[in-house]
Amino acid sequence: MNSVEGLVNQIQGLSTTASDVLSLQNLLKQADDSLHAESTRLLPFLDQLDPSKHSLGYLYFLEACTAGPVTKEQAGSYVLMIARFITSCIAEQIRLAPDKFITVCKRFKDQVLLLEEPLRGVAPMLTAIRKLQSSSEHLTALHPEFLLLCLLSRCYKAGLSILEEDVFEVDQPRDLFLFCYYGGMISIGKKWFRKALELLHNVVTAPMSTVNAIAVEAFKKYILVSLIHHGQSPTNLPKYASSVAQRNLKNLCQPYIELANSYSNGKIADIETYVEANKDKFESDNNLGLVKQAVSSMYKRNIQRLTQTYLTLSLQDIANRVQLNSPKEAEMHVLQMIKDGEIYATINQKDGMVRFLEDPEQYKTCEMIEHIDSSIQRLMTLSKKLNGVDELMSCDPLYLLKVNLLFHIKASLVVT
Amino acid sequence: MASSSSSGLTFKLHPLVIVNISDHYTRVKSQLNPPPLTSTSATVNGVENQQQAPRVYGCVIGVQRGRTVEIFNSFELLYDPSTHSLDRPFLKKKQELYKKVFPHFYILGWYSTGSDAQESDMHIHRALMDINESPLYVLLNPAINPTQKDLPVTIYESELHVIDGIPQLIFVRSSYTIETVEAERISVDHVAHLKPSDGGSAATQLAAHLTGIHSAIKMLNSRIRVLHHYLVGMQKGDIPCENSLLRQVSSLLRRLPAIESEKFQDDFLMEYNDTLLITYLAMFTNCSSTMNELVDKFNTAYDRHSRRGGRTAFI
């Protein structure tokens, strides 16, 4: 008890300047075990500490407090406490003990899920991420937790701000896998198929030494999303995917590969029978909704293929070629596609003819200028970043060793 | 070291000499730098063991016709630091060899590298006076000065001047011109292309053009800013209102835009978009090439499996 009280006093005293905080951190590290031993009695001491001033000490106490098993009633109060702590803590102090902070936030997430109210965790987790990140390009272990909460609470828009950022630094590979996978799922939920494709592509081509389950699931979704978005599935993984992935992923996702094959044949009836036959497999992977979307996107593909052959076509013809039931349905599909900007056409309702047009973009407008200009700016920042990494690489001792070895060998053969 | 020669001789220097001296110096310097590799060549050709600038020495040969001295070629010489003189037997042998190939060429003088002529150089100069009664001293300054426009080569002659009552030989600088033969022009052009940043190729012309436009726009921007500041001050009332100035500013502003028609807008925007797209494409290519280099470096350093290129036999 005395040691805990003494610790509380020290925390209150040493939390003002940066050097004090560093010495406080050493003290706390040493006292960590004793704190854990007294974890059940620490709760009243927490009231003596102010999270907005004594963040580091509060963090240690909180972590010790929540270490044991937690009941549902306790979870409620803990959730409130942790949420308040996250909103009011000081970022610099927190960054001195990132592991503890991550542990506390993960426990927070578990408790929120225990209470079955994931929505309560979304906002505090976002604040926690912003405080833990050293820059907006840094991927912490909290990112996937946050996205998981967004997914479970169906609060997809909150995840958007996190997904838009470019990631350049990653703490743990597992974080990246989970982050991209959950991000892909959120994007699918919001129907941003291009972003979903990009994120899932990252998971599938990330370097891995053994096949992991996240990559397998991601690959299944990747096939389906690329069917929906592009109308074709990737037959082979790109060369930069790890050899482990290239060898094994296809074998583990056999039903999806066959689905993609029958998709490319273009016959809707075949695909529908195949889906019916394998319904359980798709359902067990929770992918049935995506599969259905893929099937319905087949109509779009077929209509798009028509634009490449015909200039004008009647609605009846479209319905026949695309195997739709009636011209009315065909009209609905075409109208939807025109609205989404997937084809350019005009429907003449008097004689039921559809005329396919060229892309009307003339590249003459100011909006296009701004669009290209912003792309150029993005490329410039990327180029600077690449140059920085390139320089770092040139100074890397391992690289210099290998290059110098070659140079010395050649030079010793040439000199005198 | 006076700065103008009064001998009235015109000097013509061929680029081959400059390239030779520069090559000699570079070779010696680069062989000197990584000591463990080159234990043999550390003291060749008059290199003193300084870390920064080894001095190299040699002879220049050419033709003297009347008042014109044309320096065609050069060769390297050994310098003996103990006696502070050049290796005479070697010089004789070389002279005979060159006489066989170029019967018209005479030894006109000697060369060295450094930033300025030094006192010790006079010894060497005097020693050569028995071959040529008035030798030349060609000095190349190897320090790279990007702001300097001229070649860092100076030609010195020796003259007898009376200083403090004592007649002394001192170096005086002479002017020279560069003379090229067709073959030399081609090879110099070729060498210049190795460093495209210094050549006059198309890329630098474009860069020069764009830099000019950029500085013009910058100046325009700053001037307009001054005007704007002035007008804001006038609006706030800090500066008394001057109508004549206001009229001038207003007429200036009405000069742009020059054309307002819709066809012009269309064409202008289309061309603008085209240029932007080309810039975008160029940036893409640039990024791709950086990425490519980065991946190559990464593979060289870390890739354990695929080591393509069989020249990496670890003997």
XYZ file of C-alpha atoms in Angstrom:
731
model
C 0.000 0.000 0.000
C 2.702 2.423 0.943
C 4.597 1.837 -2.217
C 1.475 2.478 -4.243
C 0.753 5.706 -2.388
C 4.367 6.751 -2.751
C 4.111 6.026 -6.450
C 0.974 8.144 -6.715
C 2.738 11.066 -5.090
C 5.714 10.717 -7.387
C 3.467 10.626 -10.414
C 1.767 13.770 -9.305
C 5.085 15.449 -8.707
C 7.043 14.344 -11.735
C 4.594 14.862 -14.550
C 5.386 18.369 -15.621
C 8.621 18.678 -17.588
C 9.954 16.258 -20.173
C 13.020 15.179 -18.192
C 10.887 14.567 -15.128
C 8.590 12.428 -17.174
C 11.540 10.336 -18.384
C 12.702 9.680 -14.831
C 9.111 8.930 -13.902
C 9.017 6.380 -16.669
C 12.033 4.571 -15.238
C 10.410 4.504 -11.809
C 7.202 3.181 -13.228
C 8.991 0.473 -15.178
C 10.601 -0.751 -12.001
C 7.351 -0.573 -10.062
C 5.385 -2.340 -12.764
C 5.455 -5.759 -11.163
C 4.352 -4.495 -7.797
C 1.506 -2.684 -9.454
C 0.389 -5.851 -11.141
C 0.496 -7.659 -7.818
C -1.901 -5.132 -6.298
C -4.139 -4.871 -9.303
C -7.390 -5.405 -7.446
C -6.854 -2.515 -5.071
C -5.722 0.090 -7.526
C -9.116 1.440 -8.503
C -9.501 4.138 -5.818
C -5.994 5.441 -6.546
C -7.002 6.182 -10.089
C -9.259 8.950 -8.850
C -6.280 10.758 -7.356
C -4.598 10.955 -10.723
C -5.673 13.311 -13.466
C -5.433 11.687 -16.893
C -4.899 14.943 -18.680
C -1.810 15.781 -16.625
C -0.478 12.510 -15.297
C -1.084 10.482 -18.441
C 1.912 8.192 -18.119
C 1.241 7.244 -14.520
C -2.470 6.866 -15.170
C -1.622 4.580 -18.079
C 0.486 2.274 -15.954
C -2.156 2.123 -13.252
C -4.897 1.523 -15.765
C -2.983 -1.247 -17.425
C -2.389 -2.991 -14.118
C -6.033 -2.523 -13.159
C -7.501 -4.096 -16.230
C -5.033 -6.955 -16.342
C -7.248 -9.563 -14.780
C -10.474 -11.162 -16.075
C -13.295 -8.660 -16.362
C -16.991 -9.194 -15.710
C -19.732 -7.489 -17.636
C -20.501 -4.949 -14.921
C -16.907 -4.065 -14.486
C -16.588 -3.782 -18.221
C -19.118 -0.979 -18.296
C -17.225 1.187 -15.836
C -13.865 0.336 -17.375
C -15.104 1.313 -20.792
C -16.129 4.721 -19.513
C -12.837 5.204 -17.721
C -10.684 4.186 -20.636
C -12.693 6.284 -23.053
C -12.270 9.327 -20.866
C -8.580 8.602 -20.501
C -8.054 8.296 -24.231
C -9.749 11.574 -24.978
C -7.852 13.524 -22.338
C -4.389 12.007 -22.285
C -1.266 13.777 -23.489
C 0.148 12.306 -26.700
C 3.854 12.800 -25.882
C 3.598 10.981 -22.586
C 1.666 8.159 -24.158
C 4.272 7.653 -26.858
C 6.851 6.867 -24.182
C 5.025 3.638 -23.393
C 3.352 2.587 -26.637
C 3.031 -1.105 -25.773
C 1.093 -0.391 -22.610
C -1.160 1.981 -24.475
C -1.827 -0.600 -27.158
C -2.599 -3.248 -24.536
C -5.039 -0.935 -22.779
C -6.800 -0.078 -26.029
C -7.044 -3.711 -27.029
C -8.623 -4.528 -23.698
C -10.951 -1.611 -24.294
C -11.985 -3.143 -27.578
C -12.572 -6.534 -25.944
C -14.735 -4.998 -23.265
C -16.745 -3.013 -25.758
C -17.354 -6.198 -27.707
C -18.246 -7.979 -24.478
C -20.896 -5.365 -23.886
C -21.949 -5.821 -27.524
C -21.827 -2.119 -28.209
C -19.068 -1.694 -30.745
C -20.332 1.760 -31.646
C -19.158 3.099 -28.313
C -15.626 2.169 -29.136
C -15.344 3.777 -32.547
C -14.711 7.396 -31.611
C -12.321 6.772 -28.683
C -10.334 4.317 -30.778
C -9.956 6.916 -33.523
C -8.621 9.433 -31.001
C -6.286 6.771 -29.648
C -4.877 6.127 -33.113
C -4.276 9.796 -33.756
C -2.455 10.151 -30.447
C -0.308 7.074 -30.909
C 0.732 7.694 -34.508
C 4.000 9.470 -34.977
C 2.818 10.683 -38.368
C -0.148 10.078 -40.591
C 1.873 7.545 -42.569
C 2.441 5.307 -39.607
C 0.408 2.144 -39.230
C -0.027 1.179 -35.586
C -1.431 -1.975 -34.058
C -4.580 -0.047 -33.258
C -5.556 0.513 -36.879
C -6.969 -2.971 -37.478
C -8.771 -2.892 -34.116
C -10.411 0.357 -35.087
C -11.469 -0.999 -38.462
C -12.851 -4.094 -36.791
C -15.012 -1.926 -34.568
C -16.182 0.062 -37.568
C -17.106 -3.138 -39.355
C -18.984 -4.580 -36.429
C -20.881 -1.395 -35.780
C -21.458 -0.837 -39.523
C -20.074 2.628 -39.082
C -18.142 2.531 -42.355
C -17.713 6.245 -42.860
C -15.597 6.623 -39.756
C -13.096 4.207 -41.214
C -12.842 6.285 -44.357
C -10.442 8.876 -42.969
C -8.051 6.171 -41.855
C -8.260 4.335 -45.152
C -7.498 7.409 -47.237
C -4.066 7.890 -45.728
C -1.034 6.442 -47.448
C 0.884 4.091 -45.251
C 4.664 4.146 -45.297
C 5.682 2.760 -41.921
C 4.383 -0.420 -40.427
C 5.053 -1.757 -36.929
C 4.135 -5.387 -37.397
C 3.333 -7.283 -40.605
C 0.228 -8.756 -39.012
C -1.100 -5.211 -38.587
C -0.741 -4.568 -42.282
C -2.497 -7.774 -43.257
C -5.413 -7.194 -40.926
C -5.622 -3.517 -41.758
C -5.828 -4.111 -45.499
C -8.242 -6.990 -45.111
C -10.653 -5.085 -42.890
C -10.187 -2.017 -45.023
C -11.103 -4.070 -48.060
C -14.233 -5.300 -46.352
C -15.258 -1.787 -45.377
C -14.701 -0.569 -48.930
C -16.813 -3.419 -50.259
C -19.516 -2.407 -47.821
C -19.474 1.116 -49.203
C -19.174 -0.216 -52.751
C -15.851 1.504 -53.353
C -14.669 -1.461 -55.352
C -11.533 0.175 -56.682
C -10.247 0.931 -53.200
C -11.229 -2.541 -52.036
C -9.309 -4.072 -54.911
C -6.248 -2.027 -54.038
C -6.321 -3.004 -50.361
C -6.966 -6.685 -50.999
C -4.230 -6.681 -53.615
C -1.860 -5.433 -50.925
C -2.748 -8.324 -48.654
C -2.365 -10.904 -51.359
C 0.978 -9.647 -52.656
C 2.529 -8.743 -49.331
C 5.710 -10.617 -48.485
C 4.964 -13.661 -46.383
C 7.071 -16.621 -45.450
C 4.160 -18.991 -44.944
C 0.589 -18.846 -46.106
C -1.611 -17.179 -43.536
C -5.352 -17.380 -43.182
C -5.827 -13.653 -43.685
C -4.250 -13.870 -47.116
C -6.423 -16.833 -48.081
C -9.645 -15.073 -47.122
C -8.437 -11.911 -48.782
C -7.689 -13.774 -51.976
C -11.229 -15.157 -52.110
C -12.674 -11.691 -51.766
C -10.092 -10.366 -54.204
C -11.276 -12.704 -56.929
C -14.894 -11.743 -56.357
C -14.261 -8.007 -56.234
C -12.162 -8.037 -59.362
C -14.975 -9.898 -61.109
C -17.402 -7.207 -60.028
C -15.167 -4.274 -60.842
C -13.172 -5.373 -63.849
C -15.163 -8.210 -65.257
C -12.169 -10.469 -65.219
C -10.366 -12.233 -62.506
C -6.612 -12.326 -62.085
C -5.398 -15.564 -63.566
C -1.984 -15.289 -62.035
C -0.669 -13.333 -59.135
C 1.796 -10.648 -60.180
C 5.495 -11.477 -60.141
C 6.191 -9.449 -57.039
C 3.887 -11.582 -54.906
C 5.809 -13.914 -52.670
C 6.522 -17.364 -54.046
C 4.676 -18.915 -51.131
C 1.523 -17.056 -52.122
C 1.905 -17.893 -55.784
C 2.147 -21.581 -55.114
C -0.472 -22.063 -52.461
C -3.231 -19.496 -52.613
C -4.853 -20.880 -55.715
C -5.131 -24.377 -54.309
C -6.860 -23.126 -51.211
C -9.515 -21.149 -53.068
C -10.602 -23.690 -55.664
C -14.371 -22.961 -55.787
C -13.698 -19.285 -56.432
C -11.295 -19.973 -59.254
C -13.913 -22.142 -60.926
C -16.497 -19.439 -60.419
C -14.183 -16.987 -62.158
C -13.680 -19.401 -65.032
C -17.370 -19.877 -65.634
C -17.797 -16.096 -65.396
C -15.466 -15.573 -68.282
C -17.622 -17.797 -70.459
C -20.365 -15.247 -70.307
C -23.364 -17.503 -69.771
C -25.512 -16.435 -66.888
C -27.315 -19.727 -66.561
C -24.063 -21.644 -66.044
C -22.917 -19.349 -63.341
C -26.190 -19.462 -61.516
C -26.234 -23.234 -61.456
C -22.669 -23.280 -60.202
C -23.498 -20.860 -57.428
C -26.482 -22.919 -56.365
C -24.380 -26.036 -56.272
C -21.681 -24.533 -54.064
C -23.900 -22.316 -51.965
C -22.767 -23.799 -48.649
C -19.105 -23.201 -49.307
C -19.714 -19.598 -50.181
C -21.965 -19.131 -47.234
C -19.497 -20.597 -44.782
C -16.980 -18.014 -45.939
C -19.572 -15.255 -45.534
C -19.090 -14.428 -49.165
C -22.520 -15.281 -50.522
C -23.545 -11.637 -50.813
C -20.433 -10.831 -52.807
C -20.987 -13.827 -55.053
C -24.500 -12.659 -55.826
C -23.180 -9.197 -56.637
C -20.638 -10.765 -58.943
C -23.364 -12.660 -60.775
C -25.473 -9.558 -61.242
C -22.465 -7.661 -62.488
C -22.291 -10.162 -65.305
C -25.163 -8.444 -67.064
C -23.173 -5.212 -66.986
C -20.173 -6.943 -68.512
C -22.222 -8.326 -71.314
C -23.835 -4.989 -72.081
C -20.413 -3.372 -72.095
C -19.204 -5.970 -74.519
C -22.077 -4.994 -76.785
C -20.888 -1.392 -76.921
C -17.726 -2.584 -78.577
C -19.556 -4.292 -81.418
C -22.671 -2.253 -82.122
C -23.441 1.389 -82.627
C -27.184 1.085 -82.122
C -29.219 -1.763 -80.811
C -32.829 -2.225 -79.922
C -33.827 -2.994 -76.360
C -35.261 -6.328 -77.410
C -31.967 -7.325 -78.973
C -30.086 -6.326 -75.865
C -32.420 -8.406 -73.757
C -31.867 -11.412 -75.994
C -28.126 -11.164 -76.153
C -27.649 -10.570 -72.481
C -30.195 -13.239 -71.549
C -32.461 -10.850 -69.705
C -36.146 -11.576 -69.475
C -37.674 -8.530 -71.089
C -36.794 -5.266 -72.833
C -38.011 -3.420 -69.786
C -35.341 -5.038 -67.674
C -32.777 -4.268 -70.322
C -33.831 -0.629 -70.264
C -33.478 -0.527 -66.495
C -30.003 -2.006 -66.619
C -28.836 0.359 -69.350
C -30.298 3.331 -67.529
C -28.520 2.372 -64.338
C -25.239 1.976 -66.157
C -25.575 5.350 -67.829
C -26.223 6.945 -64.450
C -23.179 5.262 -62.928
C -21.069 6.435 -65.799
C -20.106 2.957 -66.914
C -21.276 3.411 -70.496
C -22.191 6.347 -72.655
C -25.462 5.900 -74.499
C -28.803 7.470 -75.294
C -32.089 5.607 -75.163
C -34.703 6.549 -77.712
C -37.910 5.499 -76.059
C -40.079 6.013 -79.137
C -38.645 3.107 -81.106
C -36.818 1.367 -78.273
C -33.356 1.924 -79.755
C -30.211 2.480 -77.780
C -27.357 4.328 -79.389
C -23.890 3.867 -77.944
C -21.691 6.947 -77.831
C -18.038 7.729 -77.379
C -16.581 9.118 -74.226
C -17.695 12.760 -74.336
C -14.735 13.964 -72.281
C -12.994 16.596 -74.339
C -10.290 17.434 -71.866
C -11.138 21.078 -72.354
C -12.474 21.998 -68.965
C -10.989 23.638 -65.929
C -12.085 20.734 -63.754
C -9.929 18.439 -65.811
C -7.009 20.829 -65.298
C -7.479 20.717 -61.560
C -7.824 16.961 -61.640
C -4.582 16.486 -63.549
C -2.847 19.107 -61.451
C -3.741 17.354 -58.213
C -2.526 14.053 -59.672
C 0.766 15.683 -60.587
C 1.138 17.046 -57.070
C 0.525 13.612 -55.612
C 3.095 12.131 -57.938
C 5.603 14.771 -56.919
C 5.281 13.917 -53.240
C 5.553 10.246 -54.076
C 8.630 10.940 -56.170
C 10.269 12.829 -53.306
C 9.502 9.973 -50.985
C 10.953 7.469 -53.437
C 14.121 9.508 -53.804
C 14.472 9.612 -50.040
C 14.111 5.852 -49.744
C 16.501 5.371 -52.657
C 19.154 7.441 -50.910
C 18.627 5.516 -47.704
C 19.076 2.312 -49.634
C 22.295 3.552 -51.247
C 23.742 4.173 -47.797
C 22.618 0.827 -46.458
C 25.756 -1.039 -45.305
C 24.517 -4.396 -46.567
C 24.025 -2.995 -50.033
C 27.372 -1.184 -50.035
C 29.072 -4.367 -48.946
C 27.673 -6.346 -51.851
C 28.341 -3.608 -54.394
C 31.858 -2.970 -53.149
C 32.621 -6.633 -53.261
C 31.806 -6.645 -56.960
C 33.802 -3.474 -57.527
C 36.853 -4.761 -55.672
C 36.837 -8.007 -57.534
C 36.646 -6.225 -60.856
C 39.211 -3.614 -59.875
C 41.725 -6.145 -58.650
C 41.539 -7.806 -62.037
C 42.014 -4.538 -63.886
C 44.589 -2.549 -61.923
C 48.281 -2.254 -62.978
C 54.335 36.410 -61.222
C 53.252 39.269 -63.393
C 50.083 38.966 -65.276
C 50.869 39.763 -68.856
C 53.556 38.518 -71.123
C 55.436 40.848 -73.379
C 57.056 38.353 -75.643
C 54.455 38.816 -78.330
C 54.026 35.121 -78.972
C 50.593 33.754 -79.746
C 49.819 30.417 -78.144
C 47.479 27.855 -79.530
C 46.484 24.995 -77.299
C 44.968 21.779 -78.561
C 42.275 20.068 -76.465
C 44.244 16.832 -76.526
C 46.773 18.372 -74.157
C 44.090 19.395 -71.691
C 42.463 15.984 -71.800
C 45.831 14.298 -71.339
C 46.755 16.359 -68.289
C 43.330 15.907 -66.782
C 43.400 12.169 -67.381
C 46.856 11.849 -65.871
C 45.804 13.717 -62.794
C 42.549 11.788 -62.370
C 44.266 8.443 -62.732
C 46.890 9.263 -60.166
C 44.371 10.701 -57.759
C 41.980 7.766 -57.961
C 44.780 5.258 -57.652
C 46.030 7.047 -54.604
C 42.764 7.113 -52.754
C 41.952 3.526 -51.826
C 45.339 2.635 -50.311
C 44.908 -1.136 -49.795
C 44.303 -1.796 -53.472
C 47.206 0.027 -55.005
C 50.419 -0.387 -53.106
C 52.518 -0.104 -56.213
C 51.304 3.057 -57.844
C 51.506 5.356 -54.870
C 54.652 7.152 -55.906
C 54.459 7.000 -59.676
C 54.767 10.134 -61.730
C 55.719 12.591 -59.127
C 52.935 12.171 -56.673
C 53.630 13.687 -53.333
C 51.808 11.939 -50.588
C 49.228 14.564 -49.877
C 45.713 13.381 -49.358
C 44.048 16.089 -51.354
C 45.937 17.046 -54.482
C 48.763 15.015 -55.921
C 50.791 16.982 -58.449
C 51.518 15.412 -61.755
C 54.221 16.452 -64.199
C 54.913 16.008 -67.845
C 56.158 17.578 -71.022
C 54.289 19.391 -73.747
C 55.363 19.153 -77.334
C 54.384 21.016 -80.437
C 55.486 23.282 -83.236
C 56.766 26.831 -83.283
C 56.329 28.680 -86.530
C 57.452 32.249 -86.378
C 55.558 33.982 -83.622
C 52.928 31.254 -83.272
C 53.436 28.456 -80.840
C 51.094 25.534 -81.285
C 50.980 22.926 -78.531
C 49.808 19.647 -79.957
C 50.525 16.853 -77.550
C 51.911 15.979 -74.169
C 53.403 13.041 -72.320
C 53.979 12.198 -68.708
C 57.227 12.387 -66.808
C 58.599 11.014 -63.617
C 59.386 13.513 -60.954
C 62.108 12.827 -58.478
C 61.193 14.534 -55.207
C 64.711 14.207 -53.779
C 66.507 16.137 -56.456
C 63.484 18.242 -57.400
C 64.009 17.529 -61.010
C 62.407 15.565 -63.761
C 63.751 12.250 -64.876
C 66.183 13.194 -67.668
C 67.057 9.815 -69.218
C 63.382 8.988 -69.507
C 62.741 12.358 -71.073
C 65.472 11.732 -73.651
C 64.116 8.332 -74.528
C 60.610 9.697 -74.941
C 61.888 12.560 -77.017
C 63.585 10.183 -79.435
C 60.477 8.042 -79.715
C 58.279 11.007 -80.450
C 60.771 12.371 -82.949
C 60.427 9.200 -84.944
C 56.673 9.520 -85.172
C 56.301 13.294 -85.303
C 59.481 14.686 -86.781
C 58.243 18.256 -86.586
C 57.387 18.340 -82.926
C 59.738 19.878 -80.403
C 59.589 19.942 -76.676
C 58.018 23.274 -75.952
C 57.848 23.066 -72.187
C 56.277 21.193 -69.346
C 53.023 20.949 -67.450
C 51.835 20.436 -63.955
C 48.681 20.662 -61.854
C 47.870 22.968 -59.013
C 46.085 26.181 -58.322
C 48.996 28.561 -58.855
C 52.584 28.514 -60.017
C 55.045 27.994 -57.194
C 58.649 28.884 -56.479
C 59.857 25.304 -56.719
C 58.541 25.174 -60.243
C 61.301 27.567 -61.276
C 63.895 24.823 -60.723
C 62.198 22.520 -63.124
C 61.756 25.370 -65.515
C 65.434 26.230 -65.443
C 66.350 22.578 -65.881
C 64.378 22.441 -69.067
C 66.033 25.521 -70.442
C 68.773 23.450 -71.977
C 66.291 21.760 -74.256
C 64.283 24.827 -75.116
C 65.684 28.247 -74.304
C 62.280 29.606 -73.391
C 60.100 26.773 -72.184
C 56.400 27.070 -71.425
C 54.736 26.095 -68.236
C 51.162 24.849 -68.614
C 49.251 24.762 -65.360
C 45.931 22.973 -64.909
C 43.831 23.714 -61.890
C 42.020 20.469 -60.981
C 39.655 22.066 -58.510
C 36.179 22.020 -59.949
C 34.597 25.409 -59.742
C 31.065 25.366 -61.097
C 30.801 29.125 -61.302
C 33.921 29.515 -63.367
C 33.253 30.050 -67.030
C 36.758 29.698 -68.487
C 39.016 26.717 -68.660
C 41.232 26.350 -65.585
C 44.352 26.208 -67.746
C 47.037 28.872 -67.647
C 50.184 29.134 -69.713
C 53.202 30.791 -68.135
C 56.338 32.016 -69.767
C 59.526 32.971 -68.046
C 60.901 36.444 -68.289
C 63.875 38.165 -66.837
C 62.673 41.001 -64.699
C 64.670 43.248 -62.473
C 63.212 43.145 -58.972
C 64.973 44.991 -56.177
C 68.017 45.347 -58.344
C 68.377 41.633 -58.907
C 67.523 40.209 -62.284
C 65.232 37.236 -61.680
C 63.316 34.844 -63.758
C 59.667 34.995 -62.980
C 56.592 33.464 -64.495
C 54.318 35.679 -66.497
C 50.925 34.638 -67.663
C 50.189 34.525 -71.375
C 46.942 34.352 -73.185
C 46.143 31.485 -75.499
C 43.451 30.234 -77.810
C 42.123 26.781 -78.297
C 42.716 25.267 -81.678
C 41.050 22.053 -82.824
C 41.441 19.617 -85.633
C 38.334 17.765 -86.851
C 39.273 14.553 -85.100
C 39.712 16.395 -81.848
C 36.362 18.094 -82.177
C 34.587 14.760 -82.502
C 36.318 13.228 -79.530
C 35.812 16.257 -77.333
C 32.138 16.255 -78.224
C 31.991 12.577 -77.318
C 33.632 13.175 -73.966
C 31.320 16.079 -73.264
C 28.273 13.882 -73.777
C 29.339 11.616 -70.959
C 28.178 14.271 -68.562
C 24.959 15.519 -70.080
C 24.506 18.135 -67.417
C 27.398 20.078 -68.845
C 26.684 19.478 -72.521
C 24.325 21.527 -74.601
C 21.891 18.730 -75.400
C 18.175 19.160 -75.875
C 17.284 18.418 -72.273
C 19.347 21.277 -70.948
C 17.971 23.612 -73.590
C 14.488 22.844 -72.389
C 15.566 23.303 -68.804
C 17.197 26.639 -69.660
C 14.062 27.780 -71.471
C 11.814 26.822 -68.584
C 14.128 28.416 -66.046
C 13.975 31.635 -68.005
C 10.201 31.573 -68.047
C 10.089 30.706 -64.381
C 12.259 33.640 -63.373
C 10.192 35.949 -65.561
C 6.980 34.814 -63.912
C 8.527 35.143 -60.487
C 9.508 38.697 -61.203
C 6.048 39.492 -62.513
C 4.531 37.975 -59.393
C 6.687 40.015 -57.035
C 5.972 43.242 -58.891
C 2.238 42.624 -58.815
C 2.508 41.874 -55.143
C 4.104 45.251 -54.601
C 1.287 46.912 -56.507
C -1.284 44.974 -54.548
C 0.286 45.967 -51.254
C 0.250 49.557 -52.383
C -3.396 49.431 -53.394
C -4.421 47.803 -50.134
C -2.615 50.532 -48.256
C -4.407 53.096 -50.343
C -7.728 51.459 -49.643
C -7.110 51.463 -45.920
C -6.211 55.089 -46.086
C -2.573 54.856 -44.979
C -1.359 56.241 -48.271
C -2.869 59.306 -49.924
C -4.940 58.526 -52.986
C -3.215 59.299 -56.257
C -5.524 59.163 -59.209
C -2.900 59.122 -61.944
C -1.275 56.028 -60.443
C -4.665 54.390 -60.117
C -5.367 55.039 -63.774
C -2.062 53.465 -64.729
C -2.713 50.391 -62.617
C -6.162 50.010 -64.078
C -4.875 50.217 -67.642
C -2.203 47.643 -66.816
C -4.776 45.262 -65.468
C -6.982 45.617 -68.484
C -4.238 44.330 -70.769
C -4.864 40.783 -69.650
C -6.756 38.694 -70.665
C -5.925 39.506 -74.233
C -8.629 37.476 -75.971
C -11.974 36.493 -74.588
C -13.689 34.433 -77.248
C -14.988 30.971 -76.564
C -13.008 29.314 -79.321
C -9.854 30.681 -77.753
C -10.876 29.312 -74.377
C -11.479 25.879 -75.864
C -8.189 25.710 -77.697
C -6.267 27.200 -74.815
C -7.659 24.763 -72.267
C -7.105 21.821 -74.557
C -3.453 22.747 -75.071
C -3.056 23.384 -71.367
C -4.470 19.957 -70.606
C -2.172 18.374 -73.162
C 0.888 19.954 -71.566
C -0.250 18.872 -68.135
C -0.759 15.332 -69.356
C 2.733 15.260 -70.835
C 4.164 16.528 -67.550
C 2.196 13.853 -65.747
C 3.585 11.227 -68.072
C 7.121 12.525 -67.564
C 6.690 12.381 -63.797
C 5.378 8.859 -64.083
C 8.416 7.790 -66.057
C 10.674 9.494 -63.563
C 9.006 7.754 -60.640
C 9.091 4.410 -62.400
C 12.794 4.687 -63.059
C 13.507 5.628 -59.426
C 11.383 2.730 -58.304
C 13.234 0.433 -60.664
C 16.613 1.488 -59.276
C 15.334 1.113 -55.746
C 14.117 -2.408 -56.425
C 17.433 -3.311 -58.043
C 19.354 -2.022 -55.034
C 17.046 -3.840 -52.688
C 17.492 -7.075 -54.564
C 21.266 -6.670 -54.612
C 21.359 -6.123 -50.898
C 18.745 -8.455 -49.540
C 17.621 -10.989 -52.066
C 19.133 -14.282 -51.130
C 17.664 -16.496 -53.797
C 17.994 -15.026 -57.234
C 21.492 -13.770 -57.939
C 21.475 -13.311 -61.663
C 24.650 -12.391 -63.477
C 27.428 -14.906 -63.124
C 30.124 -12.399 -62.370
C 29.650 -12.724 -58.663
C 31.870 -15.692 -58.125
C 33.222 -15.362 -54.608
C 36.774 -16.395 -55.165
